[in-house]
Every structure is written in C-alpha cells, then in structure tokens.
CSV table of C-alpha atoms and ligand atoms in Angstrom, one decimal:
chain,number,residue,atom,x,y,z
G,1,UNK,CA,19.3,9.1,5.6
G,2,UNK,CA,18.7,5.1,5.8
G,3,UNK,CA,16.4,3.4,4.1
G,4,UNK,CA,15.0,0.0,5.6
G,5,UNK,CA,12.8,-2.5,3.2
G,6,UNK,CA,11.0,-4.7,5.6
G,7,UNK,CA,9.5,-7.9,3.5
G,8,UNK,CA,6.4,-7.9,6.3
G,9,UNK,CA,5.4,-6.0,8.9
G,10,UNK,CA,5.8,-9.2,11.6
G,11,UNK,CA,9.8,-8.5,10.6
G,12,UNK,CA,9.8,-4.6,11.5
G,13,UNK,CA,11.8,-3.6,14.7
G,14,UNK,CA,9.5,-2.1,17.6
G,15,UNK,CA,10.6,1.2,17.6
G,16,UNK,CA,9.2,3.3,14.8
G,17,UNK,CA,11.0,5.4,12.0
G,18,UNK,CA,10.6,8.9,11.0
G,19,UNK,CA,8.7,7.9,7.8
G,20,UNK,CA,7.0,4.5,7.7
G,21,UNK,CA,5.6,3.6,4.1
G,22,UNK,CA,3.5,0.6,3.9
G,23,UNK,CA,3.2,-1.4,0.5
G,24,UNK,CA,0.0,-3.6,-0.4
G,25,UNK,CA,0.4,-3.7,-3.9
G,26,UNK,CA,-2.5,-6.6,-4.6
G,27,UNK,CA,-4.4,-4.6,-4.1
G,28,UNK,CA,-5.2,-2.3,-0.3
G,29,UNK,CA,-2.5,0.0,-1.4
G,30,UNK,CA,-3.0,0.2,-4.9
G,31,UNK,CA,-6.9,0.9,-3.8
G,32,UNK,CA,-6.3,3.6,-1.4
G,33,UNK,CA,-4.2,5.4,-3.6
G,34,UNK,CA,-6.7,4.9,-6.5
G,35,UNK,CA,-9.8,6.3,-4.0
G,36,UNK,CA,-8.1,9.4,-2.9
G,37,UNK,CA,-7.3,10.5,-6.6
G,38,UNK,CA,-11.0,9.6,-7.1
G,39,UNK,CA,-11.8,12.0,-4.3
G,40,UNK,CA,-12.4,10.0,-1.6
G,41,UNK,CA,-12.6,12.5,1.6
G,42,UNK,CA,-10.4,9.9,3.5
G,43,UNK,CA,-9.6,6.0,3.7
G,44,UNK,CA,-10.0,4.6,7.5
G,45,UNK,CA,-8.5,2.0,8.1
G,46,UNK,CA,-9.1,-1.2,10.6
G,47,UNK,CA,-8.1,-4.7,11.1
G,48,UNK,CA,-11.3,-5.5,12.1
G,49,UNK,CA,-15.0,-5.8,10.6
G,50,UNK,CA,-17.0,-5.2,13.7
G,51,UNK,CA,-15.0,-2.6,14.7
G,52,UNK,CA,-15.4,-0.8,10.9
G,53,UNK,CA,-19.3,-1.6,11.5
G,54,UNK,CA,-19.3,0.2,14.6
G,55,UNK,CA,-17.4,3.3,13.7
G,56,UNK,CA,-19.1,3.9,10.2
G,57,UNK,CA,-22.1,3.4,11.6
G,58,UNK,CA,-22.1,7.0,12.8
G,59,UNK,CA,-21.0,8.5,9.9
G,60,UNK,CA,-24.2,10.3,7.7
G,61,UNK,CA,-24.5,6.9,5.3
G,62,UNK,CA,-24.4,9.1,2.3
G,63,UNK,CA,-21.0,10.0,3.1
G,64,UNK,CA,-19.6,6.8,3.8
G,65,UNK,CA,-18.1,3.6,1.8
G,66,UNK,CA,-17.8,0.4,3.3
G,67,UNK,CA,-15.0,-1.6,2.1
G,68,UNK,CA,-14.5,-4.9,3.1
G,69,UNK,CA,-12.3,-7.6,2.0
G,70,UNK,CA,-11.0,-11.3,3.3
G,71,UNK,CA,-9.7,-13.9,1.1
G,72,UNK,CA,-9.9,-11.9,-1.7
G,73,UNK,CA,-13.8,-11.7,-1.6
G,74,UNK,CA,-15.7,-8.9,-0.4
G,75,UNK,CA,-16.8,-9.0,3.4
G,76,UNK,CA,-20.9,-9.6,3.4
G,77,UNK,CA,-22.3,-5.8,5.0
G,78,UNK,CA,-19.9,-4.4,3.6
G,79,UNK,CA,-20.9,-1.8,0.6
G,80,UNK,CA,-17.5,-3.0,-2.0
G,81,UNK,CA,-14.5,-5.7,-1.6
G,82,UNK,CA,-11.1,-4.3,-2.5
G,83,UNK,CA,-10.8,-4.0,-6.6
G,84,UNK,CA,-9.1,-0.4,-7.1
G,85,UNK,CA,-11.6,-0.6,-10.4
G,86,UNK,CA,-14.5,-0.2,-8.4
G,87,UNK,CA,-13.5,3.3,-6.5
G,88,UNK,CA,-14.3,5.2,-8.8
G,89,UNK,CA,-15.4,9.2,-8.6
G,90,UNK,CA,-19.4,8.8,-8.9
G,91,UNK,CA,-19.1,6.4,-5.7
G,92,UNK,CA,-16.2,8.0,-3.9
G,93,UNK,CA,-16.1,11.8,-4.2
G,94,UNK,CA,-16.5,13.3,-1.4
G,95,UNK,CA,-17.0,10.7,0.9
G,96,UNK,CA,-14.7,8.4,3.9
G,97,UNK,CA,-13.9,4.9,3.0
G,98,UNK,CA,-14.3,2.3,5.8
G,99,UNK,CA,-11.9,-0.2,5.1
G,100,UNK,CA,-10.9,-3.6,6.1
G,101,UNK,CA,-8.5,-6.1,4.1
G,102,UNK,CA,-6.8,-9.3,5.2
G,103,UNK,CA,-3.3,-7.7,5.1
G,104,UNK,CA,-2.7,-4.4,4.2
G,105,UNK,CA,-4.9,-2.5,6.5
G,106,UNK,CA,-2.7,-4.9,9.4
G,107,UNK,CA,0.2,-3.1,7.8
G,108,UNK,CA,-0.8,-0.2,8.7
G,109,UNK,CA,-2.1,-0.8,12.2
G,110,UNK,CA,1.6,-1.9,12.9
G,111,UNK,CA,3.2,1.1,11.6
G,112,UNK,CA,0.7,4.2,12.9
G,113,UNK,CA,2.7,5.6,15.5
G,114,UNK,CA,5.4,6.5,13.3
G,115,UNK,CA,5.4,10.4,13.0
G,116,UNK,CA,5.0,10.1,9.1
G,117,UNK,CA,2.9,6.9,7.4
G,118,UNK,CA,2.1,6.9,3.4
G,119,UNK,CA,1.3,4.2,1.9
G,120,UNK,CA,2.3,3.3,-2.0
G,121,UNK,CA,1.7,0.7,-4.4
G,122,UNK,CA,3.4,1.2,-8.1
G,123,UNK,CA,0.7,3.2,-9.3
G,124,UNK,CA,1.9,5.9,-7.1
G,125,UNK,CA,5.1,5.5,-6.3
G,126,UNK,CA,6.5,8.7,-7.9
G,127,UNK,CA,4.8,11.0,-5.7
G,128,UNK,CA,6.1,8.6,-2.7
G,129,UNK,CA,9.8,9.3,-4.5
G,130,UNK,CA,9.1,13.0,-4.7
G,131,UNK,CA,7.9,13.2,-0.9
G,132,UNK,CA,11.1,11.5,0.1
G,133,UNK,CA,13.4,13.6,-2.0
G,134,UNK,CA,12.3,16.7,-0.9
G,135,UNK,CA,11.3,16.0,3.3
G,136,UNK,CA,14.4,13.5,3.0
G,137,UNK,CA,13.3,11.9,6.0
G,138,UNK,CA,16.3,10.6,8.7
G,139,UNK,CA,14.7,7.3,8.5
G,140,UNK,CA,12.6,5.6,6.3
G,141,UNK,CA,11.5,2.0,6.4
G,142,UNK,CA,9.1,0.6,3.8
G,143,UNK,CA,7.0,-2.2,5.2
G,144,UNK,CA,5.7,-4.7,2.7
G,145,UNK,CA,2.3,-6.1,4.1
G,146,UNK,CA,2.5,-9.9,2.8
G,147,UNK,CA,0.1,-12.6,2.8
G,148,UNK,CA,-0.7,-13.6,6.0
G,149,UNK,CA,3.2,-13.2,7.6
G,150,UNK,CA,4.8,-14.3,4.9
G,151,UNK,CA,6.7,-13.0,1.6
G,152,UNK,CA,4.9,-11.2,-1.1
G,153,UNK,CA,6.7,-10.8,-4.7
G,154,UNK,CA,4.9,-8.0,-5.6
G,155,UNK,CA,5.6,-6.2,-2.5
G,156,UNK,CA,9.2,-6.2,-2.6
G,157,UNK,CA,9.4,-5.4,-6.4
G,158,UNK,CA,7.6,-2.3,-5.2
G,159,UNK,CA,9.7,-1.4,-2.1
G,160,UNK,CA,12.6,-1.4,-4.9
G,161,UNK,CA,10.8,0.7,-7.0
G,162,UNK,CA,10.3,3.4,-4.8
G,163,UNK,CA,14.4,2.7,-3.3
G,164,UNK,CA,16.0,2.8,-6.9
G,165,UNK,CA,14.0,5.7,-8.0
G,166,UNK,CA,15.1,7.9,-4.7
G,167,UNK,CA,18.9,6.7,-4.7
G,168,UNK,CA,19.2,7.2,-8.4
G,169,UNK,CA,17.7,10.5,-8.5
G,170,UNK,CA,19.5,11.6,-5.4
G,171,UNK,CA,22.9,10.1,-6.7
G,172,UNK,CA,23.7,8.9,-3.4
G,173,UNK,CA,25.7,6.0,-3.0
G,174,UNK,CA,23.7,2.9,-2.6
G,175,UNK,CA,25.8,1.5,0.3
G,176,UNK,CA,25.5,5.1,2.3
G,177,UNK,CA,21.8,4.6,2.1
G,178,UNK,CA,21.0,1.0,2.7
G,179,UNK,CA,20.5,0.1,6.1
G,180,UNK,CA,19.6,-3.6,5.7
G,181,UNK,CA,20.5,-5.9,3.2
G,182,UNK,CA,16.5,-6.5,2.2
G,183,UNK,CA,16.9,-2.8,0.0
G,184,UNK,CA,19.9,-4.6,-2.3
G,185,UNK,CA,17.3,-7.7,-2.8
G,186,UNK,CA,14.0,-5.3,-3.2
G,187,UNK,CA,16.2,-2.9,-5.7
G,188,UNK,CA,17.9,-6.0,-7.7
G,189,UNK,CA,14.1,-7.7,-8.0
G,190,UNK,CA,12.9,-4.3,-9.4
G,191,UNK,CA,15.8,-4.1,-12.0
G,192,UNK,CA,14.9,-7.8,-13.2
G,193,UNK,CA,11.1,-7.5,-13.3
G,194,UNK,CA,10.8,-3.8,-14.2
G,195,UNK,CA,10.0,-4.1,-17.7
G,196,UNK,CA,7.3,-7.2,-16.9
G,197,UNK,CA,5.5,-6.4,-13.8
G,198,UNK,CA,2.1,-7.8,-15.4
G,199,UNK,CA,4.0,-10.9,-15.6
G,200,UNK,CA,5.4,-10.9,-12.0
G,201,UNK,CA,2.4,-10.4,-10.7
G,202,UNK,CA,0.8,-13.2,-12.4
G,203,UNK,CA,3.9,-15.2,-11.0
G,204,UNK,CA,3.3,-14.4,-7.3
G,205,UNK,CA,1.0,-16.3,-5.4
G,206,UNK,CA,-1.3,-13.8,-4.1
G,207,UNK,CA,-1.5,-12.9,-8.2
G,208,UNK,CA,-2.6,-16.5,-8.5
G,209,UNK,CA,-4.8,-16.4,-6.2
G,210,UNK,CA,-6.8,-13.2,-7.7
G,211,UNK,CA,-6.2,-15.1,-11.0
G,212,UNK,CA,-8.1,-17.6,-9.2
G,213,UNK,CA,-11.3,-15.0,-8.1
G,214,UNK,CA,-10.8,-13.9,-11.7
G,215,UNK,CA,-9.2,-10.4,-10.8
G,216,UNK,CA,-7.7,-10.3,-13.7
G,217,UNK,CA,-8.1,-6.7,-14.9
G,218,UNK,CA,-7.1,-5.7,-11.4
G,219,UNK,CA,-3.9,-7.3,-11.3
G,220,UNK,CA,-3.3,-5.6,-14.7
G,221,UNK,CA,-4.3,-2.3,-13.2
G,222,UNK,CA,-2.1,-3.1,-10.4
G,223,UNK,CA,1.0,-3.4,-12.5
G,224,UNK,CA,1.0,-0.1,-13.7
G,225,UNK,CA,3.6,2.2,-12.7
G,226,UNK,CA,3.6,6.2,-11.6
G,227,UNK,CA,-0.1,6.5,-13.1
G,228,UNK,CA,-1.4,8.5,-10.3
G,229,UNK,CA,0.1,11.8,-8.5
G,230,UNK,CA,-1.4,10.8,-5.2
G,231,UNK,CA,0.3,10.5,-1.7
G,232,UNK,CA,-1.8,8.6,0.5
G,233,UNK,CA,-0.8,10.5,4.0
G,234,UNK,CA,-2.1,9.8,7.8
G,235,UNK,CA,-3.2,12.7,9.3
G,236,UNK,CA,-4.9,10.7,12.5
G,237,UNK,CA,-3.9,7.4,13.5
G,238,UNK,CA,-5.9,4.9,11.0
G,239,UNK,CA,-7.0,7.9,8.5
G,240,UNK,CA,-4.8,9.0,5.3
E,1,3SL,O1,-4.5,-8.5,2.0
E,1,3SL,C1,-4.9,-7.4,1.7
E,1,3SL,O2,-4.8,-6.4,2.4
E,1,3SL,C2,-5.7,-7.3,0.4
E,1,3SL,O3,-5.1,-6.3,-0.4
E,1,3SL,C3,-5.8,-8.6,-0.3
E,1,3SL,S1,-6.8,-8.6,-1.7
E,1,3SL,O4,-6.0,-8.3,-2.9
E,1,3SL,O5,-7.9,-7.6,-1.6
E,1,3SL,O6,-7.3,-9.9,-1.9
C-alpha cells in the first residue's frame, strides 16, 4: 500500500487512486461528516450555485437543505452557510444536503472518479483510519482542499492525523508506506501540533479569517479529534 498527502487538489496527478480522501477541515469536511451523523439522507455536492439551485429545485422542499457558502458567509438562497453547528438532527434527519463551499466541495469534484472517495476532517478521522485498515486500499491519496490553490495548515495537520494513526497501528514501516515526501511533513506537523489543534487553527489563515466572521465556536468544534464514528462515503459521483 502507498499513501500520497497532496497539500491541494491543483497538485494531485491526473490519474486517480484506488481511495481518494479529501480533507476540508475549516469547515466543508468537518460539516459533512457532522450532517451524516445528524442523519442527513445524503450530502451533494457542487462547485457551483446555480447548478445546486437547479438540481435541488426538484427535490420535495421538505426533504432538502440548501447549503451555501463563499467567503466564509452563507450564499443568499441558500437555506444555511457552512458552520457544522448548525446541522443539527431537527433540520437534517432525514433529508439531502445541497451543498456548495468555496473549496472543499472543488475538492471533491477533482477527485470523483476515483473508485473509492471519503472525505475526513479530525472529527472523524478514526473511522477514516479504521476503513483504511481493514479495505487497506493499493493506493491512497489524501487531498487537502486549501484556500483558493494554495496551502492550508489545518489540512495537512489532518492528512497526518489520519497517516500516523494507520502506520502506527499497522506497524508498518513509515518509509514502505510513504509515497511522497508531503506524508513525512503532514505526519511530523501532526506530531508537533497534536496536543494544540485549537491553537493551530487559530494560527492558520483560513482560522483567521473565521476568527474574523466570528466563527469562533466552530473552529473550536473543528479541532476536535475522533468525536464522530462517521465515514462520509460516495456512492454516486457528487453524493456521500
Ligand atoms: O472552502 C470551503 O470549502 C469552506 O469549508 C470554507 S468555510 O470554512 O466555510 O469558510
């Protein structure tokens, strides 16, 4: 097995891997995973609003959720931005999410073809270990989403996360496993930070920038690790 840690999905080969698991810790992935515990029938995913407009719009309306998010605000139309606080059971159970965010539902789009995608944020990321230990997939690349094509902190701490966690556990080597050298940094940022996540998200500038909207219960919420036993799962292209 080899395990690839791409910082944004702009930097991922074009072929595809066996398992593709795309990151958006603040906050699409940390949401999606938080929705589907709640319940949620489904999250569908798009890069873009009119498109989301269009497809819901068929679905019965009391079985739908809109979510719509750019900048960090919520998208105007749409029925709730991206906080993970506000999925809760009374307004998801039972019913498909629409969803649009600025870069994690990109992620996704990038990666759908792959014959496994999950997504994972830190809440989750033990049932993301689990599904690796025990499919142990021939190739596995986990896809950070970024800000915009560029770097995200909190991304990578989680990409390490979920690597340390499956090489530890499996006791294989580190070097047998790695296939780029991104999966040493992601790991070593992990081993640093794991103790303070709170803190480095309040460090990386998407953090700040929620700081700035005044997100600030999210990004604690955010932080937390293996709180929910949920694998987020595509099951159509677009739809975990
Ligand atoms: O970029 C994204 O996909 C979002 O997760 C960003 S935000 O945290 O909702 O602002």
């Amino acid at each position: 097995m080899k395990l690839f840690v791409y910082h944004t999905p702009e930097l991922t080969p074009t072929d595809m891997p066996e398992c593709a698991i795309v990151v958006d810790v603040l906050r699409a992935t940390t949401t999606i995973a938080t929705a589907l515990n709640a319940g949620a029938e489904a999250v569908q995913v798009f890069s873009d609003v009119q498109e989301l407009m269009e497809v819901s719009e068929k679905w019965p309306a009391d079985k739908r959720v809109r979510i719509g998010e750019r900048g960090g605000n919520k998208v105007e139309g749409c029925d709730l931005g991206n906080s993970p606080l506000n999925v809760t059971s009374d307004i998801v159970e039972g019913k498909r999410l629409f969803m649009t965010t600025t870069n994690g539902t990109r992620a996704l789009q990038r990666v759908q073809t792959a014959p496994v995608v999950i997504t994972s944020a830190l809440v989750n990321r033990r049932a993301v270990v689990e599904y690796l230990i025990t499919k142990k997939p021939e190739t596995v690349w986990i896809v950070g989403s970024g800000w915009q094509g560029s770097y995200s902190l909190e991304d990578t701490v989680c990409a390490g996360a979920i690597a340390e966690s499956f090489v530890t556990e499996m006791g294989y080597p580190l070097a047998d496993v790695a296939g780029n050298d991104e999966v040493y940094g992601a790991i070593s940022l992990y081993l640093q930070w794991q103790s303070q996540l709170y803190q480095l998200m309040n460090c990386a500038s998407h953090g700040q920038r929620l700081v700035g909207l005044k997100c600030y219960d999210d990004l604690k919420y955010c932080a937390q690790t293996d709180t929910l036993d949920v694998l987020p799962i595509q099951s159509e292209p677009g739809v975990l």
